[in-house]
mmCIF file with all atom_site columns, C-alpha atoms in Angstrom:
data_model
loop_
_atom_site.group_PDB
_atom_site.id
_atom_site.type_symbol
_atom_site.label_atom_id
_atom_site.label_alt_id
_atom_site.label_comp_id
_atom_site.label_asym_id
_atom_site.label_entity_id
_atom_site.label_seq_id
_atom_site.pdbx_PDB_ins_code
_atom_site.Cartn_x
_atom_site.Cartn_y
_atom_site.Cartn_z
_atom_site.occupancy
_atom_site.B_iso_or_equiv
_atom_site.pdbx_formal_charge
_atom_site.auth_seq_id
_atom_site.auth_comp_id
_atom_site.auth_asym_id
_atom_site.auth_atom_id
_atom_site.pdbx_PDB_model_num
ATOM 1   C CA . MET A 1 1   ? -0.097 -0.288  -0.343  1.00 0.00 ? 1   MET A CA 1
ATOM 2   C CA . ILE A 1 2   ? 0.863  3.443   -1.048  1.00 0.00 ? 2   ILE A CA 1
ATOM 3   C CA . VAL A 1 3   ? 0.173  6.130   1.499   1.00 0.00 ? 3   VAL A CA 1
ATOM 4   C CA . VAL A 1 4   ? 0.346  9.509   -0.860  1.00 0.00 ? 4   VAL A CA 1
ATOM 5   C CA . PRO A 1 5   ? -0.721 13.018  1.074   1.00 0.00 ? 5   PRO A CA 1
ATOM 6   C CA . HIS A 1 6   ? -3.704 14.515  -0.283  1.00 0.00 ? 6   HIS A CA 1
ATOM 7   C CA . GLY A 1 7   ? -3.352 16.109  -3.809  1.00 0.00 ? 7   GLY A CA 1
ATOM 8   C CA . ARG A 1 8   ? -0.397 14.511  -5.038  1.00 0.00 ? 8   ARG A CA 1
ATOM 9   C CA . THR A 1 9   ? 0.282  10.752  -6.556  1.00 0.00 ? 9   THR A CA 1
ATOM 10  C CA . PRO A 1 10  ? 3.902  8.944   -7.160  1.00 0.00 ? 10  PRO A CA 1
ATOM 11  C CA . GLU A 1 11  ? 6.798  9.885   -9.390  1.00 0.00 ? 11  GLU A CA 1
ATOM 12  C CA . THR A 1 12  ? 4.588  12.749  -10.842 1.00 0.00 ? 12  THR A CA 1
ATOM 13  C CA . THR A 1 13  ? 8.191  14.389  -9.471  1.00 0.00 ? 13  THR A CA 1
ATOM 14  C CA . PRO A 1 14  ? 10.600 13.757  -12.074 1.00 0.00 ? 14  PRO A CA 1
ATOM 15  C CA . LEU A 1 15  ? 14.361 12.281  -10.796 1.00 0.00 ? 15  LEU A CA 1
ATOM 16  C CA . THR A 1 16  ? 17.031 14.179  -10.340 1.00 0.00 ? 16  THR A CA 1
ATOM 17  C CA . LEU A 1 17  ? 20.577 13.636  -10.518 1.00 0.00 ? 17  LEU A CA 1
ATOM 18  C CA . ALA A 1 18  ? 24.114 15.280  -9.721  1.00 0.00 ? 18  ALA A CA 1
ATOM 19  C CA . VAL A 1 19  ? 27.205 13.642  -9.443  1.00 0.00 ? 19  VAL A CA 1
ATOM 20  C CA . ASP A 1 20  ? 30.192 15.351  -7.782  1.00 0.00 ? 20  ASP A CA 1
ATOM 21  C CA . ARG A 1 21  ? 33.228 13.719  -8.617  1.00 0.00 ? 21  ARG A CA 1
ATOM 22  C CA . SER A 1 22  ? 35.891 16.618  -7.019  1.00 0.00 ? 22  SER A CA 1
ATOM 23  C CA . ASP A 1 23  ? 36.992 13.590  -4.339  1.00 0.00 ? 23  ASP A CA 1
ATOM 24  C CA . PRO A 1 24  ? 37.636 10.858  -6.930  1.00 0.00 ? 24  PRO A CA 1
ATOM 25  C CA . ASP A 1 25  ? 37.860 8.235   -3.995  1.00 0.00 ? 25  ASP A CA 1
ATOM 26  C CA . ARG A 1 26  ? 34.512 9.691   -2.043  1.00 0.00 ? 26  ARG A CA 1
ATOM 27  C CA . PRO A 1 27  ? 32.291 10.832  -4.778  1.00 0.00 ? 27  PRO A CA 1
ATOM 28  C CA . VAL A 1 28  ? 28.682 12.007  -4.141  1.00 0.00 ? 28  VAL A CA 1
ATOM 29  C CA . ILE A 1 29  ? 25.825 10.966  -6.099  1.00 0.00 ? 29  ILE A CA 1
ATOM 30  C CA . ARG A 1 30  ? 22.330 13.636  -5.421  1.00 0.00 ? 30  ARG A CA 1
ATOM 31  C CA . VAL A 1 31  ? 18.975 12.217  -5.809  1.00 0.00 ? 31  VAL A CA 1
ATOM 32  C CA . GLY A 1 32  ? 15.812 14.570  -5.770  1.00 0.00 ? 32  GLY A CA 1
ATOM 33  C CA . GLY A 1 33  ? 12.327 14.094  -6.702  1.00 0.00 ? 33  GLY A CA 1
ATOM 34  C CA . ASP A 1 34  ? 11.031 10.457  -7.398  1.00 0.00 ? 34  ASP A CA 1
ATOM 35  C CA . LEU A 1 35  ? 13.136 7.208   -7.345  1.00 0.00 ? 35  LEU A CA 1
ATOM 36  C CA . ALA A 1 36  ? 10.480 4.983   -7.591  1.00 0.00 ? 36  ALA A CA 1
ATOM 37  C CA . TYR A 1 37  ? 9.882  2.405   -10.386 1.00 0.00 ? 37  TYR A CA 1
ATOM 38  C CA . THR A 1 38  ? 9.869  4.580   -13.549 1.00 0.00 ? 38  THR A CA 1
ATOM 39  C CA . THR A 1 39  ? 12.386 6.554   -12.624 1.00 0.00 ? 39  THR A CA 1
ATOM 40  C CA . ALA A 1 40  ? 15.373 4.638   -11.022 1.00 0.00 ? 40  ALA A CA 1
ATOM 41  C CA . ALA A 1 41  ? 16.875 3.195   -13.735 1.00 0.00 ? 41  ALA A CA 1
ATOM 42  C CA . PRO A 1 42  ? 19.518 6.733   -14.418 1.00 0.00 ? 42  PRO A CA 1
ATOM 43  C CA . LEU A 1 43  ? 19.874 6.405   -10.840 1.00 0.00 ? 43  LEU A CA 1
ATOM 44  C CA . ARG A 1 44  ? 21.113 2.440   -10.936 1.00 0.00 ? 44  ARG A CA 1
ATOM 45  C CA . ASP A 1 45  ? 23.443 3.055   -14.226 1.00 0.00 ? 45  ASP A CA 1
ATOM 46  C CA . GLU A 1 46  ? 25.362 6.094   -12.753 1.00 0.00 ? 46  GLU A CA 1
ATOM 47  C CA . ILE A 1 47  ? 25.398 4.299   -9.885  1.00 0.00 ? 47  ILE A CA 1
ATOM 48  C CA . ASP A 1 48  ? 27.162 1.511   -11.702 1.00 0.00 ? 48  ASP A CA 1
ATOM 49  C CA . ARG A 1 49  ? 29.584 4.314   -13.941 1.00 0.00 ? 49  ARG A CA 1
ATOM 50  C CA . VAL A 1 50  ? 31.035 5.388   -9.990  1.00 0.00 ? 50  VAL A CA 1
ATOM 51  C CA . LEU A 1 51  ? 31.679 2.437   -9.221  1.00 0.00 ? 51  LEU A CA 1
ATOM 52  C CA . ALA A 1 52  ? 33.302 0.966   -11.779 1.00 0.00 ? 52  ALA A CA 1
ATOM 53  C CA . ALA A 1 53  ? 36.304 3.515   -10.610 1.00 0.00 ? 53  ALA A CA 1
ATOM 54  C CA . LYS A 1 54  ? 35.931 1.456   -7.642  1.00 0.00 ? 54  LYS A CA 1
ATOM 55  C CA . PRO A 1 55  ? 35.787 4.888   -4.663  1.00 0.00 ? 55  PRO A CA 1
ATOM 56  C CA . SER A 1 56  ? 36.474 3.271   -1.200  1.00 0.00 ? 56  SER A CA 1
ATOM 57  C CA . VAL A 1 57  ? 33.318 5.547   -0.322  1.00 0.00 ? 57  VAL A CA 1
ATOM 58  C CA . VAL A 1 58  ? 30.507 6.458   -2.587  1.00 0.00 ? 58  VAL A CA 1
ATOM 59  C CA . ALA A 1 59  ? 27.459 8.812   -0.821  1.00 0.00 ? 59  ALA A CA 1
ATOM 60  C CA . LEU A 1 60  ? 24.361 9.469   -1.839  1.00 0.00 ? 60  LEU A CA 1
ATOM 61  C CA . ASP A 1 61  ? 22.372 12.473  -0.478  1.00 0.00 ? 61  ASP A CA 1
ATOM 62  C CA . PHE A 1 62  ? 19.405 12.767  -0.333  1.00 0.00 ? 62  PHE A CA 1
ATOM 63  C CA . ALA A 1 63  ? 18.219 16.027  0.428   1.00 0.00 ? 63  ALA A CA 1
ATOM 64  C CA . ASP A 1 64  ? 15.848 16.597  -2.045  1.00 0.00 ? 64  ASP A CA 1
ATOM 65  C CA . LEU A 1 65  ? 13.786 13.419  -2.338  1.00 0.00 ? 65  LEU A CA 1
ATOM 66  C CA . LEU A 1 66  ? 10.526 13.076  -2.527  1.00 0.00 ? 66  LEU A CA 1
ATOM 67  C CA . PHE A 1 67  ? 9.738  10.210  -2.648  1.00 0.00 ? 67  PHE A CA 1
ATOM 68  C CA . ILE A 1 68  ? 10.791 5.952   -2.836  1.00 0.00 ? 68  ILE A CA 1
ATOM 69  C CA . ASP A 1 69  ? 9.103  2.538   -3.627  1.00 0.00 ? 69  ASP A CA 1
ATOM 70  C CA . SER A 1 70  ? 10.732 -0.535  -2.760  1.00 0.00 ? 70  SER A CA 1
ATOM 71  C CA . THR A 1 71  ? 12.392 -0.438  -6.680  1.00 0.00 ? 71  THR A CA 1
ATOM 72  C CA . GLY A 1 72  ? 14.110 3.017   -5.126  1.00 0.00 ? 72  GLY A CA 1
ATOM 73  C CA . LEU A 1 73  ? 15.613 0.617   -1.913  1.00 0.00 ? 73  LEU A CA 1
ATOM 74  C CA . ALA A 1 74  ? 16.149 -1.760  -4.478  1.00 0.00 ? 74  ALA A CA 1
ATOM 75  C CA . VAL A 1 75  ? 18.592 0.827   -6.029  1.00 0.00 ? 75  VAL A CA 1
ATOM 76  C CA . ILE A 1 76  ? 20.622 1.542   -2.552  1.00 0.00 ? 76  ILE A CA 1
ATOM 77  C CA . VAL A 1 77  ? 20.907 -2.535  -1.537  1.00 0.00 ? 77  VAL A CA 1
ATOM 78  C CA . HIS A 1 78  ? 22.264 -2.564  -5.419  1.00 0.00 ? 78  HIS A CA 1
ATOM 79  C CA . ALA A 1 79  ? 25.072 0.065   -4.932  1.00 0.00 ? 79  ALA A CA 1
ATOM 80  C CA . TRP A 1 80  ? 25.776 -1.940  -1.270  1.00 0.00 ? 80  TRP A CA 1
ATOM 81  C CA . ARG A 1 81  ? 26.090 -5.128  -3.289  1.00 0.00 ? 81  ARG A CA 1
ATOM 82  C CA . GLU A 1 82  ? 28.445 -4.663  -6.207  1.00 0.00 ? 82  GLU A CA 1
ATOM 83  C CA . GLY A 1 83  ? 30.406 -2.179  -3.990  1.00 0.00 ? 83  GLY A CA 1
ATOM 84  C CA . GLN A 1 84  ? 31.287 -5.073  -1.452  1.00 0.00 ? 84  GLN A CA 1
ATOM 85  C CA . PRO A 1 85  ? 33.972 -6.681  -3.939  1.00 0.00 ? 85  PRO A CA 1
ATOM 86  C CA . GLY A 1 86  ? 35.805 -3.394  -4.780  1.00 0.00 ? 86  GLY A CA 1
ATOM 87  C CA . GLY A 1 87  ? 35.814 -2.516  -0.573  1.00 0.00 ? 87  GLY A CA 1
ATOM 88  C CA . THR A 1 88  ? 33.720 0.379   -1.571  1.00 0.00 ? 88  THR A CA 1
ATOM 89  C CA . ALA A 1 89  ? 31.705 1.883   1.763   1.00 0.00 ? 89  ALA A CA 1
ATOM 90  C CA . VAL A 1 90  ? 27.683 3.453   0.418   1.00 0.00 ? 90  VAL A CA 1
ATOM 91  C CA . GLU A 1 91  ? 27.007 6.174   2.205   1.00 0.00 ? 91  GLU A CA 1
ATOM 92  C CA . LEU A 1 92  ? 24.083 7.741   2.597   1.00 0.00 ? 92  LEU A CA 1
ATOM 93  C CA . ARG A 1 93  ? 23.646 11.490  3.669   1.00 0.00 ? 93  ARG A CA 1
ATOM 94  C CA . SER A 1 94  ? 20.631 14.105  4.283   1.00 0.00 ? 94  SER A CA 1
ATOM 95  C CA . VAL A 1 95  ? 17.847 11.111  4.868   1.00 0.00 ? 95  VAL A CA 1
ATOM 96  C CA . PRO A 1 96  ? 14.621 12.354  5.424   1.00 0.00 ? 96  PRO A CA 1
ATOM 97  C CA . ARG A 1 97  ? 12.329 10.929  8.105   1.00 0.00 ? 97  ARG A CA 1
ATOM 98  C CA . PHE A 1 98  ? 10.824 8.818   5.583   1.00 0.00 ? 98  PHE A CA 1
ATOM 99  C CA . LEU A 1 99  ? 13.477 7.164   4.267   1.00 0.00 ? 99  LEU A CA 1
ATOM 100 C CA . ALA A 1 100 ? 15.127 7.121   7.359   1.00 0.00 ? 100 ALA A CA 1
ATOM 101 C CA . THR A 1 101 ? 12.013 4.632   8.422   1.00 0.00 ? 101 THR A CA 1
ATOM 102 C CA . ILE A 1 102 ? 11.760 2.706   5.296   1.00 0.00 ? 102 ILE A CA 1
ATOM 103 C CA . LEU A 1 103 ? 16.023 1.800   5.937   1.00 0.00 ? 103 LEU A CA 1
ATOM 104 C CA . ASP A 1 104 ? 14.675 0.833   9.451   1.00 0.00 ? 104 ASP A CA 1
ATOM 105 C CA . LEU A 1 105 ? 12.039 -1.144  9.101   1.00 0.00 ? 105 LEU A CA 1
ATOM 106 C CA . THR A 1 106 ? 13.377 -2.791  6.201   1.00 0.00 ? 106 THR A CA 1
ATOM 107 C CA . GLY A 1 107 ? 16.706 -3.960  7.790   1.00 0.00 ? 107 GLY A CA 1
ATOM 108 C CA . VAL A 1 108 ? 18.858 -2.038  4.932   1.00 0.00 ? 108 VAL A CA 1
ATOM 109 C CA . THR A 1 109 ? 20.374 0.021   7.774   1.00 0.00 ? 109 THR A CA 1
ATOM 110 C CA . GLY A 1 110 ? 21.952 -2.609  8.755   1.00 0.00 ? 110 GLY A CA 1
ATOM 111 C CA . LEU A 1 111 ? 22.588 -4.213  5.881   1.00 0.00 ? 111 LEU A CA 1
ATOM 112 C CA . LEU A 1 112 ? 24.903 -0.493  4.469   1.00 0.00 ? 112 LEU A CA 1
ATOM 113 C CA . ALA A 1 113 ? 26.487 -0.425  8.121   1.00 0.00 ? 113 ALA A CA 1
ATOM 114 C CA . ARG A 1 114 ? 28.541 -3.847  7.352   1.00 0.00 ? 114 ARG A CA 1
ATOM 115 C CA . PRO A 1 115 ? 31.685 -4.398  6.644   1.00 0.00 ? 115 PRO A CA 1
ATOM 116 C CA . ALA A 1 116 ? 32.818 -5.518  3.535   1.00 0.00 ? 116 ALA A CA 1
ATOM 117 C CA . PRO A 1 117 ? 34.514 -8.774  3.565   1.00 0.00 ? 117 PRO A CA 1
ATOM 118 C CA . ALA A 1 118 ? 38.377 -9.313  3.948   1.00 0.00 ? 118 ALA A CA 1
ATOM 119 C CA . ALA A 1 119 ? 39.368 -10.655 0.953   1.00 0.00 ? 119 ALA A CA 1
ATOM 120 C CA . GLY A 1 120 ? 39.276 -15.028 0.926   1.00 0.00 ? 120 GLY A CA 1
ATOM 121 C CA . VAL A 1 121 ? 36.333 -14.758 3.436   1.00 0.00 ? 121 VAL A CA 1
ATOM 122 C CA . THR A 1 122 ? 33.932 -16.121 2.586   1.00 0.00 ? 122 THR A CA 1
ATOM 123 C CA . ASP A 1 123 ? 30.082 -16.233 5.120   1.00 0.00 ? 123 ASP A CA 1
ATOM 124 C CA . LEU A 1 124 ? 28.555 -19.760 5.789   1.00 0.00 ? 124 LEU A CA 1
ATOM 125 C CA . VAL A 1 125 ? 24.838 -17.904 4.631   1.00 0.00 ? 125 VAL A CA 1
ATOM 126 C CA . SER A 1 126 ? 26.019 -16.766 1.111   1.00 0.00 ? 126 SER A CA 1
ATOM 127 C CA . ARG A 1 127 ? 27.441 -20.527 0.516   1.00 0.00 ? 127 ARG A CA 1
ATOM 128 C CA . PRO A 1 128 ? 25.611 -23.105 -1.776  1.00 0.00 ? 128 PRO A CA 1
ATOM 129 C CA . ALA A 1 129 ? 23.933 -25.248 0.514   1.00 0.00 ? 129 ALA A CA 1
ATOM 130 C CA . SER A 1 130 ? 26.182 -27.973 -0.975  1.00 0.00 ? 130 SER A CA 1
ATOM 131 C CA . GLU A 1 131 ? 28.896 -26.721 0.480   1.00 0.00 ? 131 GLU A CA 1
ATOM 132 C CA . ALA A 1 132 ? 27.607 -25.636 4.156   1.00 0.00 ? 132 ALA A CA 1
ATOM 133 C CA . THR A 1 133 ? 29.183 -27.878 6.855   1.00 0.00 ? 133 THR A CA 1
ATOM 134 C CA . PRO A 1 134 ? 26.502 -29.324 9.411   1.00 0.00 ? 134 PRO A CA 1
ATOM 135 C CA . ARG A 1 135 ? 26.112 -27.831 12.607  1.00 0.00 ? 135 ARG A CA 1
ATOM 136 C CA . SER A 1 136 ? 27.245 -31.033 15.019  1.00 0.00 ? 136 SER A CA 1
ATOM 137 C CA . ASP A 1 137 ? 25.488 -30.146 18.158  1.00 0.00 ? 137 ASP A CA 1
ATOM 138 C CA . ARG A 1 138 ? 22.156 -30.619 15.318  1.00 0.00 ? 138 ARG A CA 1
ATOM 139 C CA . PRO A 1 139 ? 21.494 -33.911 14.595  1.00 0.00 ? 139 PRO A CA 1
ATOM 140 C CA . THR A 1 140 ? 21.302 -34.714 11.498  1.00 0.00 ? 140 THR A CA 1
ATOM 141 C CA . ALA A 1 141 ? 18.629 -36.866 9.163   1.00 0.00 ? 141 ALA A CA 1
ATOM 142 C CA . SER A 1 142 ? 19.952 -39.350 6.464   1.00 0.00 ? 142 SER A CA 1
ATOM 143 C CA . ALA A 1 143 ? 17.411 -41.161 4.328   1.00 0.00 ? 143 ALA A CA 1
#
């Protein structure tokens, strides 16, 4: 369910993007307007371009964000996921209250706070089930 203030419909404000590359190791992408299904592709493309340079941090500034849906949220998670292999952290700036609430409720706040894994370190959760080692304190079943 989408709750929209009276007189406003989702995605009525175009997405605006501005990229500050004055510090190549810490570029800032300023996002404004509506970040939704019909407007998210340009931000995702810009994030991919910025991440190709493997900066240490990519900052997403949401000072002018008016609306976000699940697709917009997925773009933030995409930035985190794609930055992990290169060791790029994602920093959110000027987060409006509505976005902070959504990030907290969905667990994205905690995800973004997770450090990138060290080279060669694999999380058991991310391994295929065939490679997982059963815990010794649990009984195993066999057919």
